[in-house]
PDB file of C-alpha atoms in Angstrom:
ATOM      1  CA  UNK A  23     -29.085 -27.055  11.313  1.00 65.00           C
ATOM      2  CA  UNK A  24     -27.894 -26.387   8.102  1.00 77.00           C
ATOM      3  CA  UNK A  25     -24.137 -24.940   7.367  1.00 86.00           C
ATOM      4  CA  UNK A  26     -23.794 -21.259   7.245  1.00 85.00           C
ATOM      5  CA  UNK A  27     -21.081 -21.372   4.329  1.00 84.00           C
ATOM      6  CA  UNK A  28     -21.902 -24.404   1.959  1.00 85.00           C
ATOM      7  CA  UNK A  29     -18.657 -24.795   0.015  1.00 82.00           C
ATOM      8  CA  UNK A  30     -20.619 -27.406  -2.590  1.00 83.00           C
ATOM      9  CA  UNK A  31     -24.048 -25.505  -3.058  1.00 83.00           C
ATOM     10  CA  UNK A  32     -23.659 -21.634  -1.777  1.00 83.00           C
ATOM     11  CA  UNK A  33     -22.234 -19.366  -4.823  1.00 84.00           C
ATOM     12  CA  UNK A  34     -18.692 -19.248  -6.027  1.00 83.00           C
ATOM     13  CA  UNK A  35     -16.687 -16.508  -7.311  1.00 84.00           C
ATOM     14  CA  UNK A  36     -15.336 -18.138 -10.148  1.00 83.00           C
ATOM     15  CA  UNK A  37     -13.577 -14.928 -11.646  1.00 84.00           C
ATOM     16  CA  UNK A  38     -11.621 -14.799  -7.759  1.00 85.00           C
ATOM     17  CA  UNK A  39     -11.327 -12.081  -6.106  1.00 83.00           C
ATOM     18  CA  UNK A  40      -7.932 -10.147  -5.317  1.00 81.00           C
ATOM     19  CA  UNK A  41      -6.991  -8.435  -2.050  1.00 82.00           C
ATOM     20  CA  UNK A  42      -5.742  -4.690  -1.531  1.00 85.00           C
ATOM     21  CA  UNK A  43      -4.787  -3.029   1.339  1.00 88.00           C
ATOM     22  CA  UNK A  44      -6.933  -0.062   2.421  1.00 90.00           C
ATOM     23  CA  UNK A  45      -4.593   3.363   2.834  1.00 88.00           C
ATOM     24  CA  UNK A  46      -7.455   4.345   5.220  1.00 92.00           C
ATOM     25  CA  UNK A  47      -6.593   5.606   9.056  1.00 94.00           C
ATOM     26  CA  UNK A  48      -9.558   4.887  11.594  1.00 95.00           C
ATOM     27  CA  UNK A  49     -10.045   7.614  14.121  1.00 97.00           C
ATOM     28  CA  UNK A  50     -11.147   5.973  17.225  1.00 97.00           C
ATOM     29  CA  UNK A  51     -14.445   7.377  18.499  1.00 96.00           C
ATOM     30  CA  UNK A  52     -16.759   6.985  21.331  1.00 95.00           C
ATOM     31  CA  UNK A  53     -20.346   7.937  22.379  1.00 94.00           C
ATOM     32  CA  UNK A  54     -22.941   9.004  24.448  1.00 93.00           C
ATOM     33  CA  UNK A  55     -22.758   5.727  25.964  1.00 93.00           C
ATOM     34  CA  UNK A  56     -18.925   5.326  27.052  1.00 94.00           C
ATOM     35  CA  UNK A  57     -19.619   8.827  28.849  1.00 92.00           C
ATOM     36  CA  UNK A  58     -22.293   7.646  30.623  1.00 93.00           C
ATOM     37  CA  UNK A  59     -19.902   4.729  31.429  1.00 93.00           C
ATOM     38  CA  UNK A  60     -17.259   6.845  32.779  1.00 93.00           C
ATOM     39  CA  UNK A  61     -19.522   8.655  35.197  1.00 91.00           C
ATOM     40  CA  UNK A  62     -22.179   6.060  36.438  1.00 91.00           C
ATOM     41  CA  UNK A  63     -18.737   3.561  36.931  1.00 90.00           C
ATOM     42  CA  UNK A  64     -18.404   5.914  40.358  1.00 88.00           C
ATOM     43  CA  UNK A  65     -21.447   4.904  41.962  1.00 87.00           C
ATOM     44  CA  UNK A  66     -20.622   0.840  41.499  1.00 81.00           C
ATOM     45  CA  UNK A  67     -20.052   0.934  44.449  1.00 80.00           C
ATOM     46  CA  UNK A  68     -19.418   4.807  45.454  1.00 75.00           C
ATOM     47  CA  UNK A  69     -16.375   6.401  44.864  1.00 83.00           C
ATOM     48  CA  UNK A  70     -14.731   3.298  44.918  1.00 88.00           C
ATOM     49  CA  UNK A  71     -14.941   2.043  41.360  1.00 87.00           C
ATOM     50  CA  UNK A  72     -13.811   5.508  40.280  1.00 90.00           C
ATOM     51  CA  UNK A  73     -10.916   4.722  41.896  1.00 92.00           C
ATOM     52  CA  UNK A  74     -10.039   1.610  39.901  1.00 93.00           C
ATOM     53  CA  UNK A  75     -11.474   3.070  36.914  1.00 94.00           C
ATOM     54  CA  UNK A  76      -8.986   5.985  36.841  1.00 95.00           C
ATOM     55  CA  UNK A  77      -6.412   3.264  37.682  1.00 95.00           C
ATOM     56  CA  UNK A  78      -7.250   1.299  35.161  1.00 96.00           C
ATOM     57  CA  UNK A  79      -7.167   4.062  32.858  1.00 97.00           C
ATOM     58  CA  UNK A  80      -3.383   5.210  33.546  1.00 97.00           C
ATOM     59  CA  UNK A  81      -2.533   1.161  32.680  1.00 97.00           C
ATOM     60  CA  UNK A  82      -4.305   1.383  29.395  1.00 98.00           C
ATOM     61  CA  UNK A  83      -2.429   4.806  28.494  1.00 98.00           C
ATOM     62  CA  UNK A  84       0.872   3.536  29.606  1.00 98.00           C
ATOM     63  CA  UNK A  85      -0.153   0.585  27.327  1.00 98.00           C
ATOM     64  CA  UNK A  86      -0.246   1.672  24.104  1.00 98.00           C
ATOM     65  CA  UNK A  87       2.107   4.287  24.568  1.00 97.00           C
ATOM     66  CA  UNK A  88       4.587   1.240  24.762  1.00 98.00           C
ATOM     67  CA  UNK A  89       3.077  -0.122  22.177  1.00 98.00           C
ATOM     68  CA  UNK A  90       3.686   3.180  20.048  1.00 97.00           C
ATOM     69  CA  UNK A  91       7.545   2.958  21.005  1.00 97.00           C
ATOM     70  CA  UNK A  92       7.425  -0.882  19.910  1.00 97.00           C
ATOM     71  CA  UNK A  93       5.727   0.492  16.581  1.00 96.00           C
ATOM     72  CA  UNK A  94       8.860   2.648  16.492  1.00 95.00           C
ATOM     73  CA  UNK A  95      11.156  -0.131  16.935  1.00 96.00           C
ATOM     74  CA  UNK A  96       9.731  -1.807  14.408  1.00 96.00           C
ATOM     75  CA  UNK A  97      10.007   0.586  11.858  1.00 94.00           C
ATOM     76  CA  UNK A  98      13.491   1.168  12.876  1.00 93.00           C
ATOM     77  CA  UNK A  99      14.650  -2.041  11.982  1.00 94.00           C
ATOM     78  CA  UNK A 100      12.727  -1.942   8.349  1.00 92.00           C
ATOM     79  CA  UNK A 101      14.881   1.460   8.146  1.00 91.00           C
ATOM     80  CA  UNK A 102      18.142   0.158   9.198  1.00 91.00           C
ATOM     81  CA  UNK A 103      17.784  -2.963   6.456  1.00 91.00           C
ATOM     82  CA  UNK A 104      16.722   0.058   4.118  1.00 89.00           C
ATOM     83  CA  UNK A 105      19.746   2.157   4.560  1.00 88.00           C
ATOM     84  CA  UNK A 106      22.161  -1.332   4.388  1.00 90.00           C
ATOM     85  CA  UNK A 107      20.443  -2.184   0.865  1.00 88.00           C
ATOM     86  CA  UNK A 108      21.407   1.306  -0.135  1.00 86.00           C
ATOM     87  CA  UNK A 109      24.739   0.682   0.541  1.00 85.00           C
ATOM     88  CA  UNK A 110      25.110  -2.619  -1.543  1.00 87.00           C
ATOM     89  CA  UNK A 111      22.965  -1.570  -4.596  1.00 83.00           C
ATOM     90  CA  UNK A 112      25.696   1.407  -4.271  1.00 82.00           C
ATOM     91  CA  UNK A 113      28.300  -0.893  -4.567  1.00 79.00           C
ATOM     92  CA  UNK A 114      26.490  -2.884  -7.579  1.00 80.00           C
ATOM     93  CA  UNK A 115      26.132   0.151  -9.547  1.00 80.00           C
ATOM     94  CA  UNK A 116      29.522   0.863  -9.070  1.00 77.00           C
ATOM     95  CA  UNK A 117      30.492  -2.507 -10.274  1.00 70.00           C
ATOM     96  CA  UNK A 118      28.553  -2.598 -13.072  1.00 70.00           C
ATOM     97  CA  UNK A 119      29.018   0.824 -14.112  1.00 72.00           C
ATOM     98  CA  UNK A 120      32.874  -0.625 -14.694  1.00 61.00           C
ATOM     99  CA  UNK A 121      32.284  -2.952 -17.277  1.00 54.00           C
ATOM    100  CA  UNK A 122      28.879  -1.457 -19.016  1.00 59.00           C
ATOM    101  CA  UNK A 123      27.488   1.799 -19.460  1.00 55.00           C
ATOM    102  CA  UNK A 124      24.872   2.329 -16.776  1.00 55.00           C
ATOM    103  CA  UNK A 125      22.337   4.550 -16.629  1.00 57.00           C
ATOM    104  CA  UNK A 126      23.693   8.088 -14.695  1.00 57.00           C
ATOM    105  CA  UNK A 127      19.992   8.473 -13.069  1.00 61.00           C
ATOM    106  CA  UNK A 128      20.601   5.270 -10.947  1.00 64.00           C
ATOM    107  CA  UNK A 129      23.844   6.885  -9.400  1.00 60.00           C
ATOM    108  CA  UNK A 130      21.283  10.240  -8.774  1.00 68.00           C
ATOM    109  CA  UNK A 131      18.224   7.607  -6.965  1.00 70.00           C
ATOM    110  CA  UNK A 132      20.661   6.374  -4.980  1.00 71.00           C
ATOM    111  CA  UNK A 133      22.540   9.688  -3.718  1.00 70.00           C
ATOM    112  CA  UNK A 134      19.276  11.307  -2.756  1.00 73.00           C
ATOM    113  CA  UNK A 135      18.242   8.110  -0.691  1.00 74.00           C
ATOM    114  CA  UNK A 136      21.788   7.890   0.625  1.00 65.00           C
ATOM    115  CA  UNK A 137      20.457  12.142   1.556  1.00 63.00           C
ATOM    116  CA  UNK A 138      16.975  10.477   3.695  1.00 59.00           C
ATOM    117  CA  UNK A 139      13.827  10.460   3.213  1.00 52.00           C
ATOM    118  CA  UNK A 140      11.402  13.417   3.782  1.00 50.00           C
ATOM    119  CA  UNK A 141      10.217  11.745   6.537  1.00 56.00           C
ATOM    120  CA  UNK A 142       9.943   8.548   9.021  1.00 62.00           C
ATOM    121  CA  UNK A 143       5.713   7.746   8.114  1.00 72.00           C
ATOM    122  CA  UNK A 144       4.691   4.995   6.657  1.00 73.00           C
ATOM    123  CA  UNK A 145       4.060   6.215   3.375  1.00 75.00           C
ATOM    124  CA  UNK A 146       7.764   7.695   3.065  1.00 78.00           C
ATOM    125  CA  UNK A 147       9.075   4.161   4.179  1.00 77.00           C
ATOM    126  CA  UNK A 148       7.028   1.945   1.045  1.00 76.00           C
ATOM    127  CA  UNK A 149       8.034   5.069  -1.112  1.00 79.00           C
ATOM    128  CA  UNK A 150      11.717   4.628  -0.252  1.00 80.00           C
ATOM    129  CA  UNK A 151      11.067   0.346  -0.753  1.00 78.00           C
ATOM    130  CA  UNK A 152       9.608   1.296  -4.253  1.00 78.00           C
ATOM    131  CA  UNK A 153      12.435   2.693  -5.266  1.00 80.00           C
ATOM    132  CA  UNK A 154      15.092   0.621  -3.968  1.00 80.00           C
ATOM    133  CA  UNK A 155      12.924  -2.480  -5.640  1.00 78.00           C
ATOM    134  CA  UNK A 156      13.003  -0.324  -9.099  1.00 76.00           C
ATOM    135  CA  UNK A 157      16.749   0.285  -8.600  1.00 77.00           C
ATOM    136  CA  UNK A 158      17.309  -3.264  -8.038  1.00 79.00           C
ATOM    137  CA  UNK A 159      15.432  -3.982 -11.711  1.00 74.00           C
ATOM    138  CA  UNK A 160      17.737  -1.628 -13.387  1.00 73.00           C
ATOM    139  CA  UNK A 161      20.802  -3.070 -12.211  1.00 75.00           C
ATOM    140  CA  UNK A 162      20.049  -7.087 -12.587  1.00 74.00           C
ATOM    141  CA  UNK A 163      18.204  -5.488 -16.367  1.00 67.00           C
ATOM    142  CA  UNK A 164      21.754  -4.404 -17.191  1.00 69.00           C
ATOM    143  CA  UNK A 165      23.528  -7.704 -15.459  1.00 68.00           C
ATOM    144  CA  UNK A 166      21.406  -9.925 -17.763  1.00 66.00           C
ATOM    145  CA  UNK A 167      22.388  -7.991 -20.771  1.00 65.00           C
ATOM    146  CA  UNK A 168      26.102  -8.691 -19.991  1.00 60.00           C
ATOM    147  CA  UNK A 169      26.343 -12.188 -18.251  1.00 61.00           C
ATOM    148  CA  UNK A 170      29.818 -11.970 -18.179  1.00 60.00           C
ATOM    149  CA  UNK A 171      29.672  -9.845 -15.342  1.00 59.00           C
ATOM    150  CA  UNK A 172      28.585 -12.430 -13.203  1.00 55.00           C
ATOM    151  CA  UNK A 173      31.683 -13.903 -13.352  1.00 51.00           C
ATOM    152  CA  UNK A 174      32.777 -10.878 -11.525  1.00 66.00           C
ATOM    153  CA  UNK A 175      33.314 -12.489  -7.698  1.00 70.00           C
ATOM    154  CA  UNK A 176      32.413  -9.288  -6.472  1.00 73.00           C
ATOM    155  CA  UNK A 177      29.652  -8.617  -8.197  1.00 73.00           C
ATOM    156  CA  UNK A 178      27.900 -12.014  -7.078  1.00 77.00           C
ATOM    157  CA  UNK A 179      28.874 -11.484  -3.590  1.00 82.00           C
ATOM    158  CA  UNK A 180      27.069  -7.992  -4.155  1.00 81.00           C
ATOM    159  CA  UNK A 181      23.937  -9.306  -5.592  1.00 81.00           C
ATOM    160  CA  UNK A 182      23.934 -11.918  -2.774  1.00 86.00           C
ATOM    161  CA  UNK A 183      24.113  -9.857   0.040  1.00 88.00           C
ATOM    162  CA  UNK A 184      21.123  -7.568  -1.714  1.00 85.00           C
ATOM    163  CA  UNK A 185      18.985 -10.506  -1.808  1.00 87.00           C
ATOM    164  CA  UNK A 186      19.494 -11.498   1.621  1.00 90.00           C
ATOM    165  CA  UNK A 187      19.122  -8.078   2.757  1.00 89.00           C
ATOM    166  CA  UNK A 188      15.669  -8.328   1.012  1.00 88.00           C
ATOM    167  CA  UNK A 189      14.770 -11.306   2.650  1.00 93.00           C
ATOM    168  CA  UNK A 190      15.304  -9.221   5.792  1.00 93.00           C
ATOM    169  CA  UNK A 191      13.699  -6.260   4.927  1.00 91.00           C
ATOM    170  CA  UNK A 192      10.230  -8.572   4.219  1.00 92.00           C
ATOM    171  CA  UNK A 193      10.944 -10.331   7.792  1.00 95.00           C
ATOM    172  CA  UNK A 194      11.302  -6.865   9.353  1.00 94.00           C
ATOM    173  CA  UNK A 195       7.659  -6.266   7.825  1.00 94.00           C
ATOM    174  CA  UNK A 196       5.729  -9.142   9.341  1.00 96.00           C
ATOM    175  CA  UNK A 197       6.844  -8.037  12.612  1.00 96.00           C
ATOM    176  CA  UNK A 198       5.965  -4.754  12.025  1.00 96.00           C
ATOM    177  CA  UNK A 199       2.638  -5.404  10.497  1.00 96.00           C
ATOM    178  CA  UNK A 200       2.243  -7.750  13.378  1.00 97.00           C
ATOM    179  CA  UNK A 201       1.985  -4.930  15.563  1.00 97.00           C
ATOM    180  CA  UNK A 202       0.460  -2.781  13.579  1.00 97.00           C
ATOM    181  CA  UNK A 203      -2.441  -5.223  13.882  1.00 97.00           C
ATOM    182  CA  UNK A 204      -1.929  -5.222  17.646  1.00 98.00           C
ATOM    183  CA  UNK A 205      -2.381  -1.698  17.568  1.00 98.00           C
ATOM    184  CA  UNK A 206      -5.384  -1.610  15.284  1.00 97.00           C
ATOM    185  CA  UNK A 207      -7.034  -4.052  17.902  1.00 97.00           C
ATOM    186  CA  UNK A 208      -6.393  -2.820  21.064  1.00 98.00           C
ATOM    187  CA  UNK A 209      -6.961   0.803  20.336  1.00 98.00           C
ATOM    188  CA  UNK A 210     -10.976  -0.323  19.595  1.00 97.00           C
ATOM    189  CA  UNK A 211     -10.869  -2.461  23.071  1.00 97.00           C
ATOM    190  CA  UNK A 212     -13.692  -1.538  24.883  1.00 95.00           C
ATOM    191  CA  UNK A 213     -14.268   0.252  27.591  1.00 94.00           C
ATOM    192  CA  UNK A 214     -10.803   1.171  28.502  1.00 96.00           C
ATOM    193  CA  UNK A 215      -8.074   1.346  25.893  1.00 97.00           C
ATOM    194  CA  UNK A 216     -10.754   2.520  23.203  1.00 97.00           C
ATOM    195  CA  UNK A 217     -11.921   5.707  25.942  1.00 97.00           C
ATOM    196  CA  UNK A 218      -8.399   6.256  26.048  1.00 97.00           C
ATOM    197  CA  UNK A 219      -7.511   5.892  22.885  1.00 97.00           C
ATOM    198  CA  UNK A 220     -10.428   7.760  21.428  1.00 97.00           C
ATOM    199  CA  UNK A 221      -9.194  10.899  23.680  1.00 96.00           C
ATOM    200  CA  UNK A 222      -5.418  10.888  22.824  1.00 97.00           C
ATOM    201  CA  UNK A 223      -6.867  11.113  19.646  1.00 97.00           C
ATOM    202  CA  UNK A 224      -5.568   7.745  18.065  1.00 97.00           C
ATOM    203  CA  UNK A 225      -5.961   6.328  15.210  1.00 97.00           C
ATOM    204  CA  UNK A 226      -5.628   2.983  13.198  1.00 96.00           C
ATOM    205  CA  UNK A 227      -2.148   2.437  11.773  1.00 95.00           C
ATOM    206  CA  UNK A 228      -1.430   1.377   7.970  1.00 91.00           C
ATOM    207  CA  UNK A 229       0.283  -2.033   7.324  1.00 91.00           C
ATOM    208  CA  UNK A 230       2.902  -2.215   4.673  1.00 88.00           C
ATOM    209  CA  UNK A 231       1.433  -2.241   1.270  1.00 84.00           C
ATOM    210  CA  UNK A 232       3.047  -3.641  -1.829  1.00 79.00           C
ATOM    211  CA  UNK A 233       3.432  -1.090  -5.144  1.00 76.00           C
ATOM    212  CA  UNK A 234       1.438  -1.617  -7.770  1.00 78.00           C
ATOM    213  CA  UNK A 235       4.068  -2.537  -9.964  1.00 74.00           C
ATOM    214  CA  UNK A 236       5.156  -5.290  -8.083  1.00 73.00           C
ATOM    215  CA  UNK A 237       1.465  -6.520  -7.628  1.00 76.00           C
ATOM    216  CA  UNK A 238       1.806  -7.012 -11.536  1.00 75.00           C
ATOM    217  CA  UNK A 239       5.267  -8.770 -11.956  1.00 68.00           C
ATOM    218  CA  UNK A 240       4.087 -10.926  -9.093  1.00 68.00           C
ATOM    219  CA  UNK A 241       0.929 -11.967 -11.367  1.00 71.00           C
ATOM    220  CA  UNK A 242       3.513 -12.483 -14.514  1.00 66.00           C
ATOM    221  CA  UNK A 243       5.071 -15.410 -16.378  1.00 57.00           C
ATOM    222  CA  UNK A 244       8.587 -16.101 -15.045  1.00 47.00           C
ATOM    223  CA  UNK A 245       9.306 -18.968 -16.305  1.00 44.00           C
TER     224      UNK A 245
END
């Protein structure tokens, strides 16, 4: 038998072929079938297996509802990196603002994410990312424009402390997205968790997804 996927003969996408992340929630559904489950699984054997069914059921539910507080966790700890890289682009503005003339909108960006975010959902926590990444731009665009001020001790300690805090931050994301894809699986398990999950009225949770504009710097020239 012949391979399926013939990496000399079968076509190749010689253009590639670039990957995006779908901002797309699954609702978890079942049909006619799973309800016919549910019902016929207390005659096999009588009353019995209804028994362990329901039992079964109240395991699966007590699953993922872990699994949502884990989810929550998670996210937590991308926050809690979020709100410390705040703090220390704070500081960098401040330092820089010292020597050079920095642009009065950065102090704003950072006051009303020092204020929260509008909310705790995924989109609000890549929104708040974005603009912590675009912050981070404007400050190291007006450190490379004076490179005196990395002479500044401070300064460099600063800057170091952002990028380690970054470092973090994209850590703090694998995990999460590491459960989001636990989540994403488990909820379609069938019979149980998806039955379950389909009337808690569950969904598929989004992964974190890069901005566009970092898509594009990651494609550029740097060196």
């Amino acid at each position: 038998m012949a391979n399926e996927l013939d990496e000399l003969n079968d076509p190749v996408m010689q253009e590639g072929n670039d990957v995006h992340v779908i901002a797309k929630r699954l609702p978890v559904k079942v049909g006619g079938g799973s309800k016919f489950f549910e019902i016929a699984i207390w005659f096999l054997p009588p009353i019995i297996g209804g028994i362990v069914w329901c039992v079964l059921k109240v395991k699966a539910r007590s699953y993922l509802q872990k699994l949502q507080q884990k989810l929550q966790h998670d996210a937590s700890q991308i926050d809690n990196y979020l709100e410390q890289r705040v703090q220390i682009l704070q500081n960098c503005a401040k330092l820089v603002d010292k020597a050079v003339d920095l642009d009065k909108s950065t102090f704003t960006q950072i006051a009303t994410l020092r204020a929260g975010r509008s909310g705790d959902s995924d989109e609000a926590r890549n929104e708040c990312a974005d603009k912590l990444n675009a912050l981070d731009r404007s400050i190291n665009v007006a450190v490379e424009n004076y490179p005196n001020l990395m002479a500044h001790q401070e300064l460099a300690d600063a800057m170091q402390q952002n990028s380690y805090l970054q470092r973090e931050i994209t850590a703090a994301r694998e995990v999460y997205n590491d459960t989001v894809n636990t989540w994403n699986s488990e909820i379609f398990s069938w019979p149980t968790k998806m039955i379950v999950a389909a009337k808690a009225g569950y969904t598929t949770r989004l992964p974190f997804i890069a901005d566009k504009e970092t898509k594009e710097a990651a494609r550029g020239t740097f060196f």
